[in-house]
Short mmCIF file of C-alpha atoms and ligand atoms in Angstrom, two decimals:
data_model
loop_
_atom_site.label_atom_id
_atom_site.label_comp_id
_atom_site.label_asym_id
_atom_site.label_seq_id
_atom_site.Cartn_x
_atom_site.Cartn_y
_atom_site.Cartn_z
CA MET A 1 84.87 99.58 138.01
CA GLU A 2 87.60 101.85 139.32
CA PRO A 3 89.19 103.68 136.38
CA ALA A 4 92.95 103.69 135.98
CA ASP A 5 94.04 107.27 136.77
CA ALA A 6 95.22 109.49 133.97
CA GLY A 7 98.51 110.40 135.69
CA LEU A 8 101.48 112.16 134.23
CA ILE A 9 102.07 111.43 130.55
CA ARG A 10 105.55 111.75 129.18
CA LYS A 11 107.69 110.31 126.45
CA VAL A 12 110.23 107.86 127.81
CA SER A 13 113.74 108.10 126.47
CA SER A 14 114.91 104.64 125.50
CA SER A 15 116.40 102.65 128.37
CA LEU A 16 116.80 99.58 126.21
CA PRO A 17 120.07 97.71 125.75
CA ALA A 18 121.49 98.03 122.23
CA SER A 19 120.18 95.45 119.77
CA LEU A 20 118.96 95.17 116.20
CA TRP A 21 115.41 95.44 117.51
CA ALA A 22 116.09 98.57 119.58
CA ALA A 23 117.69 100.15 116.49
CA THR A 24 114.83 99.34 114.09
CA ALA A 25 111.63 99.33 116.19
CA SER A 26 108.51 101.42 115.67
CA PRO A 27 108.48 104.35 118.09
CA PRO A 28 106.96 103.70 121.52
CA PRO A 29 103.60 105.16 122.54
CA ASP A 30 103.54 107.80 125.29
CA TYR A 31 103.88 105.85 128.51
CA SER A 32 102.87 107.18 131.93
CA THR A 33 104.57 107.17 135.30
CA PRO A 34 102.50 106.91 138.48
CA ALA A 35 102.59 109.89 140.83
CA GLY A 36 101.36 110.18 144.42
CA THR A 37 98.80 107.64 145.57
CA GLU A 38 96.72 105.93 142.91
CA ARG A 39 94.42 102.96 142.64
CA CYS A 40 93.19 100.58 140.00
CA ASP A 41 91.36 97.29 139.66
CA VAL A 42 94.34 95.28 138.46
CA ALA A 43 98.03 96.20 138.71
CA ILE A 44 100.32 94.27 136.38
CA ILE A 45 104.00 94.08 137.26
CA GLY A 46 106.14 93.57 134.15
CA GLY A 47 105.69 95.07 130.68
CA GLY A 48 106.55 92.11 128.43
CA PHE A 49 104.20 90.11 126.22
CA THR A 50 102.60 88.41 129.24
CA GLY A 51 101.82 91.59 131.14
CA LEU A 52 100.87 93.64 128.08
CA SER A 53 98.57 90.96 126.67
CA ALA A 54 96.93 90.56 130.10
CA ALA A 55 96.47 94.35 130.23
CA LEU A 56 94.93 94.46 126.78
CA HIS A 57 92.50 91.63 127.46
CA LEU A 58 91.55 92.96 130.90
CA ALA A 59 91.00 96.48 129.56
CA LYS A 60 88.77 95.03 126.82
CA ARG A 61 86.67 93.54 129.62
CA GLY A 62 86.28 97.01 131.13
CA LEU A 63 88.62 96.69 134.13
CA GLY A 64 90.86 99.56 135.25
CA VAL A 65 94.37 98.28 134.56
CA THR A 66 97.80 99.73 135.26
CA VAL A 67 100.97 98.10 133.93
CA LEU A 68 104.10 98.90 135.95
CA GLU A 69 107.34 98.26 134.07
CA ALA A 70 110.68 98.86 135.80
CA ALA A 71 112.39 100.04 132.58
CA GLU A 72 110.36 100.38 129.42
CA PRO A 73 107.78 97.95 127.96
CA GLY A 74 109.70 95.39 125.91
CA TRP A 75 112.89 95.93 127.92
CA GLY A 76 113.03 92.24 128.98
CA ALA A 77 112.98 89.14 126.78
CA SER A 78 109.98 90.49 124.87
CA GLY A 79 111.98 93.21 123.15
CA ARG A 80 115.12 91.12 122.60
CA ASN A 81 113.98 87.71 121.32
CA GLY A 82 114.26 86.05 117.92
CA GLY A 83 110.80 87.17 116.85
CA GLN A 84 109.84 83.64 115.82
CA VAL A 85 106.12 83.15 116.36
CA ILE A 86 105.74 79.47 117.22
CA ALA A 87 102.49 77.65 117.95
CA GLY A 88 102.32 75.15 120.82
CA LEU A 89 104.56 74.41 123.75
CA LYS A 90 107.89 72.59 123.66
CA HIS A 91 106.04 69.52 124.98
CA ASN A 92 104.22 67.38 122.43
CA PRO A 93 100.41 67.27 122.70
CA ASP A 94 100.41 63.56 123.65
CA ASN A 95 102.95 64.23 126.42
CA LEU A 96 100.69 66.96 127.81
CA ASN A 97 97.85 64.41 127.87
CA GLU A 98 100.06 62.02 129.83
CA THR A 99 101.09 64.73 132.30
CA PHE A 100 97.73 66.42 132.86
CA GLY A 101 95.20 63.82 131.70
CA PRO A 102 93.50 63.91 128.29
CA GLU A 103 90.94 66.61 129.02
CA THR A 104 93.34 69.21 130.44
CA GLY A 105 96.11 68.15 128.07
CA GLU A 106 93.92 68.69 125.00
CA ARG A 107 92.71 71.99 126.40
CA ILE A 108 96.31 73.21 126.74
CA SER A 109 97.21 72.01 123.23
CA THR A 110 94.14 73.68 121.73
CA ALA A 111 94.90 77.00 123.43
CA MET A 112 98.65 77.01 122.84
CA GLY A 113 98.21 75.61 119.33
CA ALA A 114 96.06 78.68 118.62
CA ALA A 115 98.54 81.10 120.24
CA ALA A 116 100.11 82.12 116.91
CA ASP A 117 96.60 82.79 115.51
CA LEU A 118 96.03 85.12 118.46
CA VAL A 119 99.27 87.02 117.79
CA PHE A 120 98.46 87.60 114.10
CA ALA A 121 94.82 88.44 114.91
CA LEU A 122 95.90 91.13 117.41
CA ILE A 123 98.40 92.51 114.89
CA ASP A 124 95.56 92.78 112.34
CA GLU A 125 92.98 94.13 114.77
CA TYR A 126 95.21 96.85 116.25
CA ARG A 127 97.23 97.46 113.05
CA ILE A 128 100.49 96.77 114.86
CA ALA A 129 103.38 97.73 112.57
CA CYS A 130 105.93 95.00 113.39
CA HIS A 131 106.97 93.51 110.01
CA ALA A 132 104.83 90.45 110.70
CA THR A 133 104.90 87.66 108.13
CA ARG A 134 103.15 84.31 108.40
CA THR A 135 105.45 82.13 106.37
CA GLY A 136 105.59 79.15 108.75
CA TRP A 137 108.13 77.76 111.16
CA ILE A 138 110.67 75.01 110.50
CA GLN A 139 112.07 72.77 113.19
CA ALA A 140 115.20 71.11 111.82
CA ALA A 141 116.56 67.86 113.31
CA HIS A 142 120.27 67.91 114.15
CA GLY A 143 120.54 64.12 113.66
CA PRO A 144 118.62 60.92 112.91
CA ARG A 145 117.63 60.32 116.52
CA PRO A 146 116.05 63.72 117.17
CA TYR A 147 114.29 63.35 113.81
CA ASP A 148 112.76 59.98 114.80
CA ASP A 149 112.14 60.71 118.47
CA LEU A 150 111.10 64.35 118.39
CA VAL A 151 110.27 65.70 114.95
CA VAL A 152 108.20 62.82 113.56
CA PRO A 153 105.92 62.35 116.60
CA ARG A 154 105.50 66.10 117.04
CA CYS A 155 104.50 66.64 113.44
CA ARG A 156 102.17 63.60 113.40
CA GLN A 157 100.51 64.62 116.66
CA TRP A 158 99.71 68.10 115.33
CA GLN A 159 98.54 66.61 112.02
CA ALA A 160 96.17 64.38 114.02
CA ARG A 161 94.78 67.59 115.54
CA GLY A 162 94.04 69.12 112.15
CA VAL A 163 97.19 71.17 111.56
CA ALA A 164 98.48 71.14 107.96
CA ALA A 165 102.00 70.42 109.22
CA ARG A 166 104.43 68.63 106.91
CA LEU A 167 107.42 66.38 107.51
CA LEU A 168 110.52 67.45 105.58
CA ASP A 169 113.25 65.12 104.45
CA LYS A 170 116.93 65.99 104.49
CA SER A 171 116.99 67.52 101.00
CA GLU A 172 113.82 69.57 101.61
CA VAL A 173 115.31 71.07 104.77
CA ALA A 174 118.53 71.89 102.93
CA ALA A 175 116.53 73.61 100.15
CA LEU A 176 114.22 75.52 102.49
CA VAL A 177 116.95 76.56 104.90
CA GLY A 178 119.72 77.01 102.35
CA SER A 179 122.00 74.92 104.54
CA THR A 180 124.54 72.30 103.61
CA PRO A 181 122.84 68.85 103.31
CA GLN A 182 125.02 67.59 106.19
CA ALA A 183 123.65 70.18 108.61
CA TYR A 184 120.19 68.71 109.21
CA HIS A 185 118.71 65.25 108.96
CA GLY A 186 115.13 66.38 108.23
CA GLY A 187 112.50 68.46 109.95
CA TRP A 188 108.92 69.62 109.93
CA LEU A 189 107.15 72.71 108.69
CA ASP A 190 104.44 74.23 110.85
CA PRO A 191 102.30 76.64 108.80
CA ARG A 192 100.94 78.32 111.92
CA GLY A 193 104.25 80.07 112.65
CA GLY A 194 105.78 83.27 111.38
CA LEU A 195 108.07 86.17 112.15
CA LEU A 196 107.82 89.65 113.60
CA GLN A 197 109.92 92.48 114.99
CA PRO A 198 109.51 91.70 118.69
CA LEU A 199 110.09 95.14 120.19
CA SER A 200 107.67 96.70 117.70
CA TYR A 201 105.15 94.00 118.62
CA ALA A 202 105.59 94.72 122.37
CA ARG A 203 105.14 98.44 121.75
CA GLY A 204 102.12 97.70 119.58
CA LEU A 205 100.56 95.58 122.34
CA ALA A 206 101.19 98.43 124.80
CA ALA A 207 99.53 100.91 122.43
CA ALA A 208 96.59 98.52 121.92
CA ALA A 209 96.15 98.11 125.69
CA MET A 210 96.25 101.90 126.08
CA ALA A 211 93.68 102.30 123.28
CA GLU A 212 91.40 99.95 125.24
CA GLY A 213 91.81 102.11 128.36
CA ALA A 214 94.76 100.56 130.21
CA ARG A 215 97.47 102.71 131.67
CA VAL A 216 101.00 101.58 130.81
CA CYS A 217 103.79 102.99 132.97
CA ALA A 218 107.52 102.94 132.26
CA SER A 219 110.36 103.67 134.73
CA SER A 220 108.06 102.23 137.40
CA LYS A 221 109.85 99.53 139.35
CA VAL A 222 107.66 98.02 142.03
CA GLU A 223 109.76 97.90 145.18
CA THR A 224 107.39 96.25 147.64
CA LEU A 225 104.14 94.37 147.44
CA ALA A 226 101.96 93.85 150.52
CA ARG A 227 98.39 92.97 151.40
CA ALA A 228 96.48 95.87 153.01
CA GLY A 229 92.97 94.82 154.07
CA ASP A 230 91.16 93.63 150.94
CA HIS A 231 93.61 95.42 148.59
CA TRP A 232 97.21 95.09 147.52
CA ARG A 233 99.61 97.95 148.12
CA LEU A 234 102.49 98.42 145.67
CA SER A 235 105.19 100.90 146.49
CA LEU A 236 107.34 102.58 143.85
CA ALA A 237 110.01 105.26 144.13
CA GLN A 238 107.50 107.79 142.73
CA GLY A 239 104.48 106.85 144.80
CA GLU A 240 102.08 104.12 145.74
CA LEU A 241 99.39 102.15 143.98
CA THR A 242 96.59 100.14 145.51
CA ALA A 243 94.89 97.43 143.49
CA LYS A 244 92.21 94.83 144.05
CA GLN A 245 94.29 92.31 142.15
CA VAL A 246 97.93 92.04 141.12
CA ILE A 247 99.51 90.08 138.29
CA LEU A 248 103.21 89.25 138.45
CA ALA A 249 104.49 88.92 134.87
CA THR A 250 108.23 89.21 135.43
CA ASN A 251 109.42 85.87 133.98
CA ALA A 252 113.26 85.56 134.06
CA TYR A 253 113.54 89.02 135.65
CA THR A 254 111.53 87.95 138.71
CA ASP A 255 113.00 89.55 141.82
CA ALA A 256 112.27 89.21 145.53
CA LEU A 257 108.85 90.93 145.42
CA TRP A 258 107.05 87.73 146.36
CA PRO A 259 108.92 85.35 148.68
CA GLY A 260 110.11 82.21 146.94
CA LEU A 261 108.79 83.01 143.45
CA ALA A 262 112.26 83.62 141.99
CA ARG A 263 113.27 80.12 143.16
CA THR A 264 110.74 78.55 140.77
CA VAL A 265 112.72 79.63 137.70
CA ILE A 266 116.33 79.56 136.56
CA PRO A 267 117.22 82.56 134.39
CA VAL A 268 119.35 81.51 131.42
CA SER A 269 120.90 83.83 128.82
CA SER A 270 120.21 83.53 125.14
CA PHE A 271 122.46 85.41 122.77
CA GLN A 272 121.89 86.72 119.24
CA VAL A 273 123.85 88.17 116.36
CA ALA A 274 122.60 90.02 113.29
CA THR A 275 124.63 90.56 110.12
CA ALA A 276 124.48 93.50 107.77
CA PRO A 277 121.73 93.11 105.11
CA LEU A 278 122.73 90.27 102.79
CA ASP A 279 123.56 90.88 99.15
CA ALA A 280 120.88 89.73 96.69
CA ALA A 281 122.71 86.53 95.66
CA THR A 282 123.19 85.32 99.25
CA ARG A 283 119.69 86.45 100.17
CA ALA A 284 118.24 84.27 97.41
CA CYS A 285 119.88 81.14 98.88
CA ILE A 286 119.28 81.53 102.61
CA ILE A 287 115.76 80.68 103.84
CA PRO A 288 114.25 81.81 100.52
CA GLY A 289 110.70 81.18 101.86
CA GLY A 290 111.28 83.52 104.81
CA GLN A 291 110.41 81.04 107.59
CA GLY A 292 111.72 81.09 111.13
CA VAL A 293 114.02 78.13 111.79
CA THR A 294 114.85 76.47 115.10
CA ASP A 295 116.79 73.26 115.46
CA THR A 296 116.27 70.37 117.85
CA ARG A 297 119.49 70.74 119.85
CA ARG A 298 119.09 70.98 123.60
CA LEU A 299 121.30 74.07 123.27
CA LEU A 300 119.29 75.09 120.28
CA LEU A 301 120.22 77.35 117.41
CA TYR A 302 117.52 79.56 115.92
CA PHE A 303 117.75 81.79 112.87
CA ARG A 304 115.81 83.92 110.43
CA LEU A 305 116.09 86.96 108.18
CA ASP A 306 114.63 90.33 109.09
CA HIS A 307 112.61 92.56 106.76
CA GLU A 308 115.81 94.16 105.43
CA GLY A 309 117.52 90.84 104.73
CA ARG A 310 119.81 90.71 107.75
CA PHE A 311 120.59 87.20 108.94
CA ILE A 312 119.91 86.74 112.65
CA MET A 313 121.05 83.74 114.65
CA GLY A 314 120.62 82.99 118.34
CA GLY A 315 121.85 80.35 120.70
CA ARG A 316 122.83 79.60 124.25
CA SER A 317 125.66 81.68 125.62
CA PRO A 318 127.56 81.93 128.87
CA VAL A 319 127.55 85.71 128.36
CA ASP A 320 125.03 87.53 130.52
CA ASP A 321 124.13 91.15 129.80
CA ASN A 322 126.09 93.51 127.53
CA PRO A 323 127.86 91.00 125.27
CA ALA A 324 130.80 92.13 123.14
CA ARG A 325 131.39 91.52 119.41
CA SER A 326 134.05 88.94 120.33
CA ASP A 327 131.35 86.87 122.07
CA ALA A 328 129.85 86.22 118.62
CA ALA A 329 132.60 83.74 117.70
CA PRO A 330 130.68 80.50 118.55
CA LEU A 331 127.63 81.64 116.56
CA GLN A 332 129.84 82.72 113.64
CA ALA A 333 131.35 79.23 113.71
CA ALA A 334 127.84 77.71 113.66
CA ILE A 335 126.90 79.91 110.69
CA ARG A 336 129.99 78.75 108.78
CA ARG A 337 129.17 75.11 109.57
CA ILE A 338 125.51 75.33 108.48
CA PHE A 339 125.99 77.75 105.55
CA PRO A 340 129.54 77.10 104.26
CA GLY A 341 129.45 79.77 101.54
CA PHE A 342 128.25 82.52 103.82
CA ASP A 343 130.71 85.14 105.05
CA ALA A 344 129.67 85.54 108.67
CA ARG A 345 132.24 88.20 109.50
CA MET A 346 129.92 91.14 109.01
CA ILE A 347 128.17 91.14 112.38
CA ASP A 348 126.39 94.46 112.97
CA TYR A 349 124.64 93.69 116.27
CA VAL A 350 125.12 91.37 119.25
CA TRP A 351 122.73 91.26 122.19
CA SER A 352 121.34 88.91 124.82
CA GLY A 353 118.34 88.44 127.08
CA LYS A 354 117.11 86.04 129.71
CA VAL A 355 114.64 83.18 129.47
CA ALA A 356 113.15 81.46 132.52
CA ILE A 357 113.50 77.69 132.84
CA THR A 358 111.17 75.74 135.15
CA LYS A 359 111.67 72.29 136.67
CA ASP A 360 109.21 70.63 134.29
CA THR A 361 110.07 72.97 131.35
CA LEU A 362 106.42 74.06 131.24
CA PRO A 363 105.13 77.60 131.75
CA HIS A 364 103.42 78.07 135.10
CA LEU A 365 100.32 79.92 136.21
CA HIS A 366 99.92 80.42 139.96
CA MET A 367 97.44 81.95 142.41
CA LEU A 368 99.94 82.96 145.08
CA ALA A 369 97.38 84.51 147.43
CA PRO A 370 93.84 85.89 147.08
CA GLY A 371 93.98 88.37 144.20
CA LEU A 372 97.65 87.68 143.41
CA ILE A 373 98.34 85.86 140.14
CA ALA A 374 101.74 84.98 138.68
CA ALA A 375 102.65 83.62 135.24
CA LEU A 376 106.25 82.80 134.46
CA GLY A 377 108.55 80.15 133.02
CA CYS A 378 108.59 80.67 129.25
CA ASN A 379 111.36 78.08 128.81
CA GLY A 380 112.62 80.00 125.80
CA ARG A 381 109.42 80.05 123.79
CA GLY A 382 107.01 82.85 124.48
CA VAL A 383 106.16 85.24 121.64
CA ALA A 384 102.90 83.37 121.03
CA MET A 385 102.66 81.47 124.33
CA CYS A 386 102.95 84.59 126.54
CA THR A 387 100.41 86.45 124.40
CA MET A 388 97.99 83.57 124.96
CA MET A 389 98.92 83.32 128.64
CA GLY A 390 98.07 87.01 129.03
CA LYS A 391 94.59 86.31 127.65
CA ILE A 392 94.16 83.35 130.02
CA ILE A 393 95.33 85.46 132.98
CA ALA A 394 92.73 88.10 132.03
CA GLU A 395 90.04 85.43 132.21
CA LEU A 396 91.28 84.28 135.62
CA ALA A 397 91.43 87.84 136.98
CA SER A 398 87.93 88.51 135.62
CA GLY A 399 86.45 85.68 137.65
CA THR A 400 86.67 82.57 135.44
CA ALA A 401 87.11 79.55 137.71
CA PRO A 402 90.56 77.92 137.42
CA ARG A 403 88.98 74.63 136.32
CA ASP A 404 87.44 76.40 133.30
CA LEU A 405 90.70 77.94 132.09
CA ALA A 406 92.68 76.66 129.10
CA PHE A 407 95.77 76.34 131.29
CA PRO A 408 96.02 74.77 134.76
CA VAL A 409 96.67 76.83 137.88
CA THR A 410 99.37 75.02 139.84
CA ALA A 411 101.31 75.50 143.06
CA PRO A 412 104.81 77.03 142.80
CA ASN A 413 107.47 74.37 142.31
CA PRO A 414 110.81 75.75 143.54
CA PHE A 415 114.23 74.38 142.60
CA VAL A 416 116.22 72.99 145.49
CA LEU A 417 119.74 74.43 145.77
CA HIS A 418 118.60 77.42 143.68
CA GLU A 419 121.51 79.43 145.05
CA PHE A 420 123.88 77.15 143.08
CA ARG A 421 122.00 77.71 139.81
CA LYS A 422 124.95 79.23 137.93
CA LEU A 423 127.03 76.14 138.58
CA GLY A 424 124.08 73.92 137.62
CA VAL A 425 123.50 75.82 134.36
CA PHE A 426 127.20 75.56 133.50
CA ALA A 427 127.30 71.80 134.19
CA MET A 428 124.07 71.10 132.29
CA SER A 429 125.25 73.20 129.33
CA GLN A 430 128.43 71.13 129.04
CA TYR A 431 126.44 67.89 129.27
CA TYR A 432 123.84 69.05 126.72
CA ARG A 433 126.59 70.21 124.36
CA LEU A 434 128.08 66.72 124.46
CA LEU A 435 124.70 65.01 123.86
CA ASP A 436 123.90 67.38 120.97
CA TRP A 437 127.29 66.68 119.42
CA LEU A 438 126.90 62.90 119.76
CA GLU A 439 123.42 62.99 118.19
CA SER A 440 124.62 65.04 115.24
CA ARG A 441 127.28 62.45 114.30
C1 LIG B 1 117.42 86.09 123.27
C2 LIG B 1 116.03 85.50 123.32
C3 LIG B 1 115.50 84.93 122.17
C4 LIG B 1 114.19 84.41 122.19
N1 LIG B 1 113.63 84.00 121.01
C5 LIG B 1 112.32 83.62 121.00
C6 LIG B 1 111.67 83.35 119.77
O1 LIG B 1 112.24 83.52 118.70
N2 LIG B 1 110.38 82.90 119.82
C7 LIG B 1 109.71 82.76 120.99
O2 LIG B 1 108.55 82.34 120.99
N3 LIG B 1 110.29 83.08 122.18
C8 LIG B 1 111.56 83.52 122.20
N4 LIG B 1 112.14 83.90 123.39
C9 LIG B 1 111.33 83.85 124.62
C10 LIG B 1 110.40 85.07 124.74
O3 LIG B 1 111.10 86.24 124.43
C11 LIG B 1 109.86 85.16 126.17
O4 LIG B 1 109.19 83.95 126.43
C12 LIG B 1 108.88 86.27 126.41
O5 LIG B 1 109.33 87.49 125.87
C13 LIG B 1 108.64 86.45 127.92
O6 LIG B 1 107.75 87.52 128.09
P1 LIG B 1 107.34 87.98 129.53
O7 LIG B 1 106.39 89.12 129.37
O8 LIG B 1 106.84 86.84 130.33
O9 LIG B 1 108.70 88.47 130.22
P2 LIG B 1 109.70 89.68 129.83
O10 LIG B 1 109.51 90.17 128.44
O11 LIG B 1 111.07 89.26 130.21
O12 LIG B 1 109.20 90.86 130.77
C14 LIG B 1 109.37 90.85 132.18
C15 LIG B 1 109.45 92.31 132.58
O13 LIG B 1 109.27 92.41 134.01
C16 LIG B 1 109.92 93.60 134.40
N5 LIG B 1 110.08 93.59 135.87
C17 LIG B 1 110.77 92.69 136.62
N6 LIG B 1 110.68 93.04 137.94
C18 LIG B 1 109.93 94.16 138.00
C19 LIG B 1 109.50 95.02 139.07
N7 LIG B 1 109.82 94.76 140.35
N8 LIG B 1 108.74 96.11 138.78
C20 LIG B 1 108.40 96.38 137.50
N9 LIG B 1 108.80 95.62 136.44
C21 LIG B 1 109.55 94.52 136.69
C22 LIG B 1 111.24 93.56 133.63
O14 LIG B 1 111.81 94.86 133.54
C23 LIG B 1 110.79 92.97 132.28
O15 LIG B 1 110.62 93.98 131.29
C24 LIG B 1 113.44 84.40 123.41
C25 LIG B 1 114.00 84.96 124.56
C26 LIG B 1 115.28 85.51 124.52
C27 LIG B 1 115.84 86.13 125.77
#
């Protein structure tokens, strides 16, 4: 195996956008930057959960791995998300069987159903300090129809696969969430889920990959990617890297490095607010069991408490990067509607990040060319899924045949009229808002 070069080691000053997570994360490990001409077995472009998990699992297999992150590991969605660790995909297991056939469908459900186990096992194994708690995940139905059509089958299908999931009636959801009884019609509790501090988890994955021998580079934007004989050549402002294999793990931040790849996803902003730590009386009423909560809206709301008792809520927003405090108004209104007694004025942090939506709302794994793998399309759920996808990518890059993987390798599926995506996202958001409102009546 070709070892990843030692390179220049330096502490990276934080290039992260302001957020609760950036303000409270564990310190980063000492990242590298490539210098001159270097080589490795596998170059990974993108330092989020997907790329970092792939690096960790490849390094464990003894390959020389270099992660190249344009900003700092965790800069993308991985350091800005809600920190809700959720098992499974957004598609129900039976739907996956219909789409892929029972054998592949069950294989996907088994792997993605175990994705939260993988997250908590890595946290234990590498002692990642990220305020992880495994208190379960609640999906709350915003009306009778989503309860009957989505929540009940989803819960029953996981129960049929051995998960100790539980349906919750209206009053149980109100008690567990601390919401007004009118807010939710019922829900289900998935014991596999939990919470963590996402930026600390990303930094912990980076440190774990480094401990296993991977090199993790910050401030290392890959500017071009080209085939050179039997290798790939990656050029950066600071130098050049050649690699036998390349993994593109850039999700919603996918640029023009590989022709057409960006057209397979639509980047959509998700926006979050965090309050000041709640007083003890309010804290005792809101999500007293400490679960992560996501509702069934198409423009979903998700919320939780952090380890210091701040209330954090996220949702769809037209705001792209660098949101202002005034952009918090729709989420403050949602907080008042769901938790009438709760004073939502004390917002300490607002921030946003991008998720990648695919045509079929499934994550995608591609072999774009010999030795060039891409995984993208989290569709808004990726703390656990991307960690598992990184492990699957490591198997693929280590020689496991695609047919033996837990997730299918498919051809890229671009959106037509991708250049009009902003208009499309706006129109769909309005339509979804209307449907969500009608269903919650
Ligand atoms: C606001 C928000 C809330 C969310 N909440 C949850 C949640 O609670 N639970 C959950 O399961 N999921 C959640 N998600 C989704 C989850 O965060 C993502 O699925 C996951 O982080 C994607 O990880 P990734 O590694 O694929 O991509 P990212 O973390 O986005 O990483 C991609 C990286 O690629 C880098 N990059 C791009 N181009 C280049 C280049 N040319 N050279 C070098 N580097 C490059 C970028 O700088 C970026 O850091 C949320 C997402 C957002 C945005």
